[in-house]
Coordinates of C-alpha atoms in Angstrom, one line a residue:
M16 CA -31.0 55.8 -22.5
R17 CA -31.9 53.8 -25.5
Y18 CA -29.6 53.1 -28.4
V19 CA -29.7 52.3 -32.1
V20 CA -27.1 50.7 -34.4
A21 CA -24.9 53.2 -36.1
T22 CA -23.5 52.8 -39.6
P23 CA -20.0 51.5 -40.1
F24 CA -17.1 53.8 -40.2
T25 CA -16.1 56.2 -43.0
P26 CA -12.6 56.7 -44.3
E27 CA -12.2 59.7 -42.0
G28 CA -12.1 57.5 -39.0
P29 CA -14.1 55.3 -36.6
T30 CA -17.7 55.8 -35.7
P31 CA -19.7 54.7 -32.6
L32 CA -21.3 51.4 -32.9
I33 CA -24.4 52.6 -31.3
R34 CA -25.8 56.1 -31.0
E35 CA -28.0 57.5 -28.2
V36 CA -31.6 58.2 -28.7
P37 CA -33.2 61.2 -26.9
E38 CA -34.9 60.5 -23.6
A39 CA -38.7 60.3 -23.4
A40 CA -40.6 63.5 -23.4
P41 CA -42.4 64.4 -20.1
F42 CA -45.8 62.8 -19.8
P43 CA -48.6 65.4 -20.2
V44 CA -50.1 64.6 -16.9
A45 CA -52.1 67.8 -16.9
A46 CA -54.0 66.5 -19.9
L47 CA -55.4 63.5 -18.0
G48 CA -58.4 65.5 -16.8
P49 CA -60.2 63.7 -14.0
L50 CA -57.4 61.1 -13.9
R51 CA -54.6 63.6 -13.3
K52 CA -54.8 63.7 -9.5
P53 CA -54.6 59.9 -9.0
A54 CA -51.7 59.6 -11.4
E55 CA -49.8 62.4 -9.7
A56 CA -50.7 60.9 -6.3
I57 CA -49.3 57.5 -7.2
A58 CA -46.2 59.2 -8.6
I59 CA -45.7 61.1 -5.3
A60 CA -46.3 58.0 -3.2
T61 CA -43.9 55.8 -5.1
E62 CA -41.5 58.3 -6.7
A63 CA -41.9 56.2 -9.8
P64 CA -42.0 57.8 -13.3
V65 CA -45.3 59.7 -13.7
A66 CA -45.7 58.2 -17.2
M67 CA -45.7 54.7 -15.7
C68 CA -48.2 55.7 -13.0
A69 CA -50.4 57.4 -15.6
A70 CA -50.5 54.2 -17.6
S71 CA -51.6 52.2 -14.6
V72 CA -54.3 54.7 -13.9
L73 CA -55.5 54.7 -17.5
A74 CA -55.6 50.9 -17.5
A75 CA -57.6 50.7 -14.3
A76 CA -60.0 53.4 -15.5
A77 CA -60.4 51.7 -18.9
L78 CA -61.3 48.4 -17.2
A79 CA -63.8 50.1 -15.0
T80 CA -65.5 52.1 -17.8
Q81 CA -65.2 50.0 -21.0
G82 CA -68.3 47.9 -20.2
H83 CA -70.7 50.8 -19.9
R84 CA -70.2 52.7 -23.2
D85 CA -68.5 52.3 -26.6
A86 CA -66.6 55.3 -28.0
E87 CA -67.7 57.1 -31.1
T88 CA -64.8 57.6 -33.5
L89 CA -64.5 59.4 -36.9
N90 CA -65.1 56.1 -38.7
G91 CA -67.8 54.5 -36.6
T92 CA -67.5 53.1 -33.1
A93 CA -64.9 51.3 -31.0
P94 CA -64.7 49.9 -27.5
A95 CA -63.7 52.3 -24.8
S96 CA -60.8 49.9 -24.1
L97 CA -57.1 50.6 -23.9
F98 CA -54.1 48.4 -24.4
L99 CA -50.9 49.8 -22.7
L100 CA -47.3 48.6 -22.7
T101 CA -44.9 50.2 -20.3
V102 CA -41.2 49.4 -20.4
A103 CA -39.3 50.0 -17.2
E104 CA -36.1 48.8 -15.5
S105 CA -36.1 46.4 -12.6
G106 CA -36.3 48.5 -9.4
E107 CA -38.5 51.2 -11.0
R108 CA -41.3 50.3 -8.6
K109 CA -43.6 48.9 -11.3
S110 CA -45.3 46.6 -8.9
T111 CA -45.9 49.2 -6.2
A112 CA -47.4 51.8 -8.6
D113 CA -49.6 49.2 -10.4
R114 CA -50.8 47.8 -7.1
L115 CA -51.9 51.2 -5.9
A116 CA -53.7 52.0 -9.2
M117 CA -55.4 48.6 -9.2
K118 CA -56.6 48.6 -5.6
G119 CA -60.2 49.4 -6.5
V120 CA -60.2 46.6 -9.0
R121 CA -58.8 44.1 -6.4
D122 CA -61.3 45.3 -3.8
F123 CA -64.2 44.7 -6.3
E124 CA -62.9 41.2 -7.1
M125 CA -62.8 40.5 -3.4
G126 CA -66.4 41.4 -3.1
L127 CA -67.2 39.2 -6.1
R128 CA -65.5 36.3 -4.4
T129 CA -67.6 36.7 -1.3
D130 CA -70.8 36.8 -3.3
Y131 CA -69.6 33.9 -5.5
D132 CA -69.1 31.6 -2.5
I133 CA -72.7 32.1 -1.4
Q134 CA -74.2 31.8 -4.9
R135 CA -72.1 28.7 -5.7
D136 CA -73.5 26.9 -2.6
H137 CA -77.1 27.8 -3.6
W138 CA -76.4 26.7 -7.2
R139 CA -75.1 23.4 -6.1
D140 CA -78.3 22.6 -4.2
Q141 CA -80.4 23.8 -7.1
H142 CA -78.4 21.9 -9.6
E143 CA -78.6 18.6 -7.6
V144 CA -82.4 19.0 -7.5
W145 CA -82.5 19.6 -11.2
K146 CA -80.3 16.6 -12.0
A147 CA -82.3 14.3 -9.8
T148 CA -85.6 15.5 -11.2
R149 CA -84.4 15.1 -14.8
A150 CA -83.1 11.6 -14.1
K151 CA -86.5 10.7 -12.5
I152 CA -88.4 12.0 -15.6
L153 CA -86.2 10.0 -18.0
A154 CA -86.4 6.9 -15.9
D155 CA -90.2 6.9 -15.6
K156 CA -91.3 3.8 -17.5
K157 CA -95.0 4.6 -17.3
A158 CA -94.7 7.9 -19.2
D159 CA -94.6 8.0 -22.9
S160 CA -92.2 10.2 -25.0
A161 CA -94.6 13.1 -25.3
A162 CA -95.2 13.2 -21.5
K163 CA -91.5 13.1 -20.9
R164 CA -90.8 15.9 -23.3
A165 CA -93.5 18.0 -21.6
D166 CA -92.1 17.3 -18.2
L167 CA -88.5 18.2 -19.3
Q168 CA -89.8 21.4 -20.9
A169 CA -91.5 22.3 -17.6
L170 CA -88.3 21.5 -15.7
G171 CA -86.4 24.0 -17.8
Q172 CA -82.8 24.4 -18.7
E173 CA -79.9 23.3 -16.6
P174 CA -79.3 26.0 -14.0
P175 CA -76.1 27.9 -14.9
A176 CA -73.3 28.1 -12.4
P177 CA -72.6 31.6 -11.1
L178 CA -70.1 33.7 -13.1
K179 CA -66.6 33.3 -11.7
P180 CA -65.3 36.1 -9.6
H181 CA -62.3 37.1 -11.7
I182 CA -62.1 40.1 -14.0
V183 CA -58.3 40.4 -14.3
A184 CA -55.8 37.8 -15.6
S185 CA -52.0 38.3 -15.3
A186 CA -50.5 35.8 -17.7
P187 CA -53.3 34.0 -19.5
T188 CA -53.1 32.0 -22.7
I189 CA -55.5 32.7 -25.5
E190 CA -56.8 29.1 -25.2
G191 CA -57.4 29.7 -21.5
I192 CA -59.3 33.0 -22.1
T193 CA -61.6 31.6 -24.7
K194 CA -62.2 28.4 -22.8
H195 CA -63.4 30.3 -19.7
L196 CA -65.3 33.1 -21.4
P197 CA -68.8 31.4 -20.9
D198 CA -68.1 31.6 -17.1
L199 CA -66.6 35.1 -16.8
R200 CA -68.0 38.6 -16.7
A201 CA -68.2 40.5 -20.0
S202 CA -65.7 43.2 -19.1
L203 CA -62.2 41.8 -18.4
G204 CA -58.6 43.0 -18.1
I205 CA -55.2 41.5 -18.8
M206 CA -52.9 43.3 -16.3
T207 CA -49.5 42.3 -15.2
E208 CA -46.4 43.9 -13.8
E209 CA -44.4 40.8 -14.8
G210 CA -44.9 41.1 -18.6
G211 CA -42.0 38.8 -19.3
A212 CA -44.0 35.9 -18.2
L213 CA -46.7 36.8 -20.7
I214 CA -44.4 37.7 -23.6
G215 CA -42.1 34.7 -23.0
G216 CA -45.0 32.3 -22.1
H217 CA -46.9 29.6 -24.0
S218 CA -49.0 32.0 -26.0
M219 CA -46.1 33.7 -27.6
K220 CA -44.2 30.5 -28.6
A221 CA -43.5 30.3 -32.3
E222 CA -46.3 27.8 -33.0
N223 CA -48.8 30.0 -31.1
R224 CA -47.7 33.5 -31.9
L225 CA -49.8 34.1 -34.9
A226 CA -53.1 33.0 -33.3
T227 CA -52.2 35.0 -30.1
C228 CA -51.5 38.2 -32.0
A229 CA -54.7 37.8 -34.0
S230 CA -56.8 37.1 -30.8
F231 CA -55.3 40.1 -28.9
S232 CA -56.1 42.3 -31.9
A233 CA -59.7 41.1 -31.9
M234 CA -60.0 41.8 -28.2
W235 CA -58.9 45.4 -28.8
D236 CA -61.2 45.8 -31.7
G237 CA -64.2 44.3 -29.8
S238 CA -64.6 41.6 -32.5
P239 CA -66.1 38.2 -31.7
L240 CA -63.7 35.6 -30.3
D241 CA -64.0 32.2 -31.8
R242 CA -63.0 28.8 -30.4
W243 CA -62.7 25.8 -32.7
R244 CA -61.9 22.5 -31.1
A245 CA -62.3 19.0 -32.3
G246 CA -63.8 17.7 -29.0
D247 CA -65.7 20.8 -28.0
G248 CA -67.2 22.0 -31.3
V249 CA -67.3 25.6 -32.4
E250 CA -68.2 28.6 -30.2
S251 CA -68.2 32.3 -30.9
Y252 CA -68.3 34.9 -28.1
T253 CA -69.5 38.4 -28.8
G254 CA -70.1 41.4 -26.6
R255 CA -66.9 41.2 -24.6
R256 CA -64.5 44.0 -23.7
F257 CA -60.9 43.8 -22.8
S258 CA -58.3 46.3 -21.6
A259 CA -54.7 45.5 -20.9
H260 CA -51.6 46.9 -19.3
I261 CA -48.3 45.0 -19.6
L262 CA -45.4 46.3 -17.5
V263 CA -42.2 44.8 -18.7
Q264 CA -38.4 45.1 -18.3
P265 CA -36.5 46.2 -21.4
V266 CA -34.9 42.8 -22.2
A267 CA -38.4 41.2 -22.4
A268 CA -39.9 44.2 -24.2
E269 CA -37.3 44.0 -26.9
A270 CA -38.5 40.5 -27.8
L271 CA -42.0 41.8 -28.4
L272 CA -41.1 45.2 -30.0
S273 CA -38.7 43.5 -32.5
D274 CA -41.1 40.6 -33.3
P275 CA -42.1 41.0 -37.0
M276 CA -45.2 39.0 -36.5
A277 CA -46.5 41.2 -33.7
S278 CA -45.8 44.2 -35.8
G279 CA -47.1 42.8 -39.1
Q280 CA -50.3 41.7 -37.5
G281 CA -50.9 45.2 -36.2
L282 CA -50.8 44.1 -32.5
L283 CA -48.1 46.5 -31.4
A284 CA -49.9 49.4 -33.1
R285 CA -52.8 48.8 -30.8
F286 CA -50.7 49.4 -27.7
L287 CA -50.1 52.8 -26.1
T288 CA -46.4 52.2 -25.5
C289 CA -43.8 54.2 -23.5
R290 CA -40.4 53.8 -21.9
P291 CA -40.2 56.5 -19.2
T292 CA -36.9 58.0 -18.1
S293 CA -35.7 56.2 -15.0
R294 CA -36.0 57.9 -11.6
I295 CA -33.7 55.4 -9.9
G296 CA -31.1 57.3 -7.9
T297 CA -33.3 60.4 -7.4
R298 CA -35.9 59.0 -5.1
L299 CA -34.8 60.6 -1.9
R300 CA -38.1 61.7 -0.1
M301 CA -38.3 58.5 2.0
Q302 CA -41.6 59.5 3.7
K303 CA -45.3 59.1 3.2
D304 CA -47.5 61.8 1.8
A305 CA -50.8 61.9 3.5
A306 CA -52.5 63.9 0.7
A307 CA -51.4 61.4 -1.9
E308 CA -52.7 58.5 0.1
V309 CA -56.1 60.2 0.4
E310 CA -56.2 60.7 -3.4
I311 CA -55.2 57.1 -4.1
A312 CA -58.0 55.9 -1.8
R313 CA -60.5 58.2 -3.5
F314 CA -59.4 56.7 -6.9
A315 CA -59.8 53.2 -5.6
S316 CA -63.3 54.0 -4.3
R317 CA -64.3 55.5 -7.7
I318 CA -63.0 52.5 -9.6
Q319 CA -64.9 50.1 -7.3
S320 CA -68.1 52.2 -7.7
L321 CA -67.9 52.1 -11.5
L322 CA -67.2 48.3 -11.6
S323 CA -70.2 47.8 -9.3
R324 CA -72.7 49.5 -11.7
D325 CA -74.9 47.2 -13.7
L326 CA -73.6 46.5 -17.2
P327 CA -75.7 46.9 -20.4
L328 CA -76.4 43.3 -21.3
A329 CA -78.1 41.7 -24.3
D330 CA -81.6 40.4 -23.6
G331 CA -81.5 37.0 -22.0
K332 CA -77.7 37.1 -21.6
R333 CA -75.7 37.4 -18.5
N334 CA -72.2 38.2 -20.0
E335 CA -72.8 39.6 -23.4
L336 CA -72.5 43.4 -23.6
V337 CA -74.5 45.8 -25.8
P338 CA -73.0 49.1 -24.7
P339 CA -74.7 52.3 -25.9
I340 CA -72.5 54.7 -27.8
L341 CA -70.9 57.7 -26.1
L342 CA -71.3 60.4 -28.8
L343 CA -68.9 63.2 -29.7
D344 CA -70.3 66.6 -29.5
Q345 CA -69.8 69.0 -32.4
D346 CA -66.6 70.6 -30.9
A347 CA -65.1 67.2 -30.0
R348 CA -65.7 65.9 -33.6
G349 CA -64.1 69.1 -35.0
V350 CA -61.1 68.9 -32.8
L351 CA -60.6 65.2 -33.6
T352 CA -61.0 65.7 -37.3
S353 CA -58.4 68.4 -37.4
F354 CA -56.0 66.2 -35.4
A355 CA -56.6 63.2 -37.7
R356 CA -55.6 65.3 -40.7
E357 CA -52.4 66.5 -39.0
V358 CA -51.5 62.9 -38.2
E359 CA -52.2 61.8 -41.7
K360 CA -49.8 64.4 -43.1
A361 CA -47.2 63.5 -40.6
Q362 CA -47.1 60.0 -42.0
G363 CA -45.9 61.2 -45.4
R364 CA -42.4 61.0 -46.7
G365 CA -40.1 62.9 -44.4
G366 CA -42.8 63.4 -41.8
P367 CA -42.3 62.7 -38.1
F368 CA -44.4 59.6 -38.2
E369 CA -43.0 58.2 -41.5
D370 CA -41.3 55.3 -39.6
A371 CA -44.2 54.8 -37.2
R372 CA -47.2 54.7 -39.6
A373 CA -48.8 51.7 -38.0
F374 CA -49.0 53.5 -34.6
A375 CA -49.8 56.9 -36.1
S376 CA -52.7 55.5 -38.2
K377 CA -54.5 54.5 -35.0
T378 CA -53.7 57.7 -33.0
A379 CA -57.0 59.4 -33.7
E380 CA -59.0 56.3 -32.6
Q381 CA -56.7 56.1 -29.5
A382 CA -57.6 59.7 -28.7
A383 CA -61.3 58.9 -29.0
R384 CA -60.9 55.9 -26.7
V385 CA -59.0 57.9 -24.1
A386 CA -61.6 60.7 -24.3
A387 CA -64.3 58.2 -23.7
V388 CA -62.6 56.7 -20.7
M389 CA -62.0 60.1 -19.1
T390 CA -65.6 61.1 -19.8
I391 CA -67.2 57.9 -18.4
Y392 CA -64.9 58.0 -15.4
A393 CA -66.0 61.5 -14.6
D394 CA -69.7 60.8 -15.3
P395 CA -70.9 57.4 -16.4
D396 CA -74.2 59.0 -17.4
A397 CA -72.7 61.7 -19.6
A398 CA -74.4 62.0 -23.0
Q399 CA -71.4 63.3 -25.0
V400 CA -67.6 63.8 -25.1
S401 CA -66.8 67.5 -25.0
G402 CA -64.3 69.4 -27.1
D403 CA -62.1 70.1 -24.1
T404 CA -61.9 66.5 -23.1
M405 CA -61.1 65.5 -26.6
A406 CA -58.3 68.1 -26.7
Q407 CA -56.8 66.6 -23.6
A408 CA -57.1 63.1 -24.9
I409 CA -55.4 64.1 -28.1
E410 CA -52.5 65.4 -26.1
V411 CA -52.2 62.1 -24.3
A412 CA -52.5 60.1 -27.6
T413 CA -49.9 62.4 -29.2
F414 CA -47.4 61.6 -26.4
Y415 CA -47.8 57.9 -27.1
A416 CA -47.5 58.4 -30.8
N417 CA -44.3 60.3 -30.3
E418 CA -43.1 57.5 -28.0
A419 CA -43.9 54.9 -30.7
A420 CA -41.9 56.9 -33.2
R421 CA -39.0 57.3 -30.7
L422 CA -38.9 53.6 -29.9
A423 CA -39.3 52.6 -33.5
D424 CA -36.2 54.6 -34.2
A425 CA -34.4 52.9 -31.3
A426 CA -34.0 49.7 -33.3
I427 CA -33.0 46.6 -31.3
V428 CA -29.3 46.3 -31.2
P429 CA -28.1 42.9 -32.5
P430 CA -26.1 40.8 -30.1
E431 CA -23.0 41.1 -32.2
I432 CA -23.1 44.8 -31.9
F433 CA -23.4 44.6 -28.1
D434 CA -20.5 42.2 -28.1
A435 CA -18.4 44.6 -30.1
E436 CA -19.3 47.5 -27.9
R437 CA -18.4 45.6 -24.8
M438 CA -15.0 44.7 -26.4
R439 CA -14.4 48.3 -27.4
L440 CA -15.1 49.6 -23.9
W441 CA -12.8 47.0 -22.4
L442 CA -10.0 47.9 -24.9
L443 CA -10.3 51.6 -24.1
G444 CA -10.7 51.2 -20.4
A445 CA -8.6 48.2 -19.3
W446 CA -6.1 47.4 -22.1
S447 CA -3.1 49.7 -22.2
E448 CA -1.1 48.3 -25.1
P449 CA -1.4 49.8 -28.6
Y450 CA -2.1 46.4 -30.2
I451 CA -4.5 43.6 -29.4
S452 CA -4.6 40.0 -30.6
A453 CA -7.5 37.6 -30.7
R454 CA -5.7 35.3 -28.2
S455 CA -5.1 38.1 -25.7
A456 CA -8.6 39.5 -26.1
A457 CA -10.0 36.0 -25.3
Q458 CA -7.7 35.5 -22.3
R459 CA -8.0 39.0 -20.8
G460 CA -11.2 40.5 -22.3
P461 CA -14.9 40.2 -21.6
F462 CA -15.4 37.0 -23.5
K463 CA -13.5 33.8 -22.7
V464 CA -14.3 32.1 -26.0
T465 CA -11.8 32.9 -28.7
D466 CA -14.3 32.7 -31.6
R467 CA -16.7 35.2 -29.9
A468 CA -13.8 37.5 -29.1
R469 CA -12.6 37.3 -32.7
K470 CA -16.0 38.2 -34.1
A471 CA -16.2 41.2 -31.8
L472 CA -12.8 42.3 -32.9
R473 CA -13.7 41.9 -36.6
K474 CA -16.8 44.0 -36.0
L475 CA -14.7 46.7 -34.4
E476 CA -12.4 46.6 -37.4
A477 CA -15.5 47.2 -39.7
Y478 CA -16.3 50.3 -37.7
G479 CA -12.8 51.6 -37.7
W480 CA -11.8 51.1 -34.1
L481 CA -9.2 48.5 -35.0
I482 CA -6.8 48.4 -38.0
E483 CA -5.3 45.1 -39.0
A484 CA -1.7 44.7 -38.0
N485 CA -0.8 41.0 -38.3
G486 CA 2.6 40.3 -36.8
A487 CA 2.5 43.1 -34.3
E488 CA 3.8 42.5 -30.8
V489 CA 1.2 41.9 -28.2
E490 CA 2.2 41.1 -24.6
G491 CA 5.8 40.8 -25.6
K492 CA 5.3 38.4 -28.5
P493 CA 4.6 38.8 -32.2
R494 CA 1.1 37.7 -33.0
R495 CA -0.1 36.3 -36.3
E496 CA -3.6 37.8 -35.9
A497 CA -3.4 41.3 -34.4
W498 CA -4.9 44.8 -34.7
R499 CA -3.8 48.4 -33.8
I500 CA -6.3 50.1 -31.5
V501 CA -7.8 53.5 -32.5
R502 CA -8.5 55.1 -29.2
E503 CA -10.6 58.1 -30.1
I504 CA -12.8 59.6 -32.9
Q505 CA -10.9 62.3 -34.8
P506 CA -12.7 65.7 -34.9

């Protein structure tokens, strides 16, 4: 259960410091179309929340499909890429579910590594011959400049090293990504089940956060990535596609969800974010499901097959995409247009998305992206997105928009409120006397620092759970700083 800060007490009596926020709605797994079965199979195999499994499946499918087509939207085109952020407790089987969803990706990378080892050995020999020939041309004292230029032109450009066999990074820095882009494939993923390492890492430090947020936004948009360095000059990389899935524990997620820079830069609005209801304590099956394992293997094979297809590259380029556009058919455009109008109205004053406008404003585009991923996954040669597929994608995008609104309402609880709530629960559950002093609270209570305990008590006073009673007897002695405890909310 998530919580938000409540308002201080009214004269009628105390109020809770934090109020509960409704649990997440069920994930519309039936709307995943061709991705439904693998999502359900992973949920069966792991007994993890289906929303978490669905996010991992969507991420793997987006990585496998994004290089082949771009998505048509109501306002032009967009990459068929998805950014997902899934918040789940430790022990929710994040790693297991994501490992199953990403098996096809990892199998494909393993094949790349085998090919890379062979290509690298061949390239080294070729490169050594090229270097020796070039050095010989330059060292020839009998040849004039014109002859040397002709020989160098005939020799040709330096043979490029084979592309590195990596398409997924777990905790990269922006500097690392842009530095290695010339040597990587054009379709890449940032996928990690340990999102805290990424959120709390070098890229998100205060001095790097702005550049990181801007770069991640550019990746989602499909915009060029620039690299300006004093020693290396200026480079701009176009035709790249990125998808991302960050699985993260609540404590680490709060640092990102409450970051005004990430919100202000529009980065958070680009993520399909959810916090599924925990299944811990209900996972009692304790046995394998043969049918689920077959479906998971089928999904891995499909992902590997899609990744193995040739990518549409620019002429003369080996890692710069020029994806054709996957068009919307007439029905799909009509369904998406009606949905976009509904979402626009819902962002108005008093509407359900009034406090989540940044997310809601991108919901129609997110639906178009999801529809493209589902279409390409089912048929990479499909000519158009159908109305039925768009309706399914809209249902998925709506789930994530509602989650964004729910999590936006669940504002991060400040540390002083948490301290006060811990003190309140201790007073009501472990302290039997009618009065409490700052000294006794520090000695007996949850905090052993008097100043921290005093601040918690003052906060409880502000919310009506304590009433100042200086001089009252606590533990058999009158105390200069004391409060009477209000033990229940009056009806």
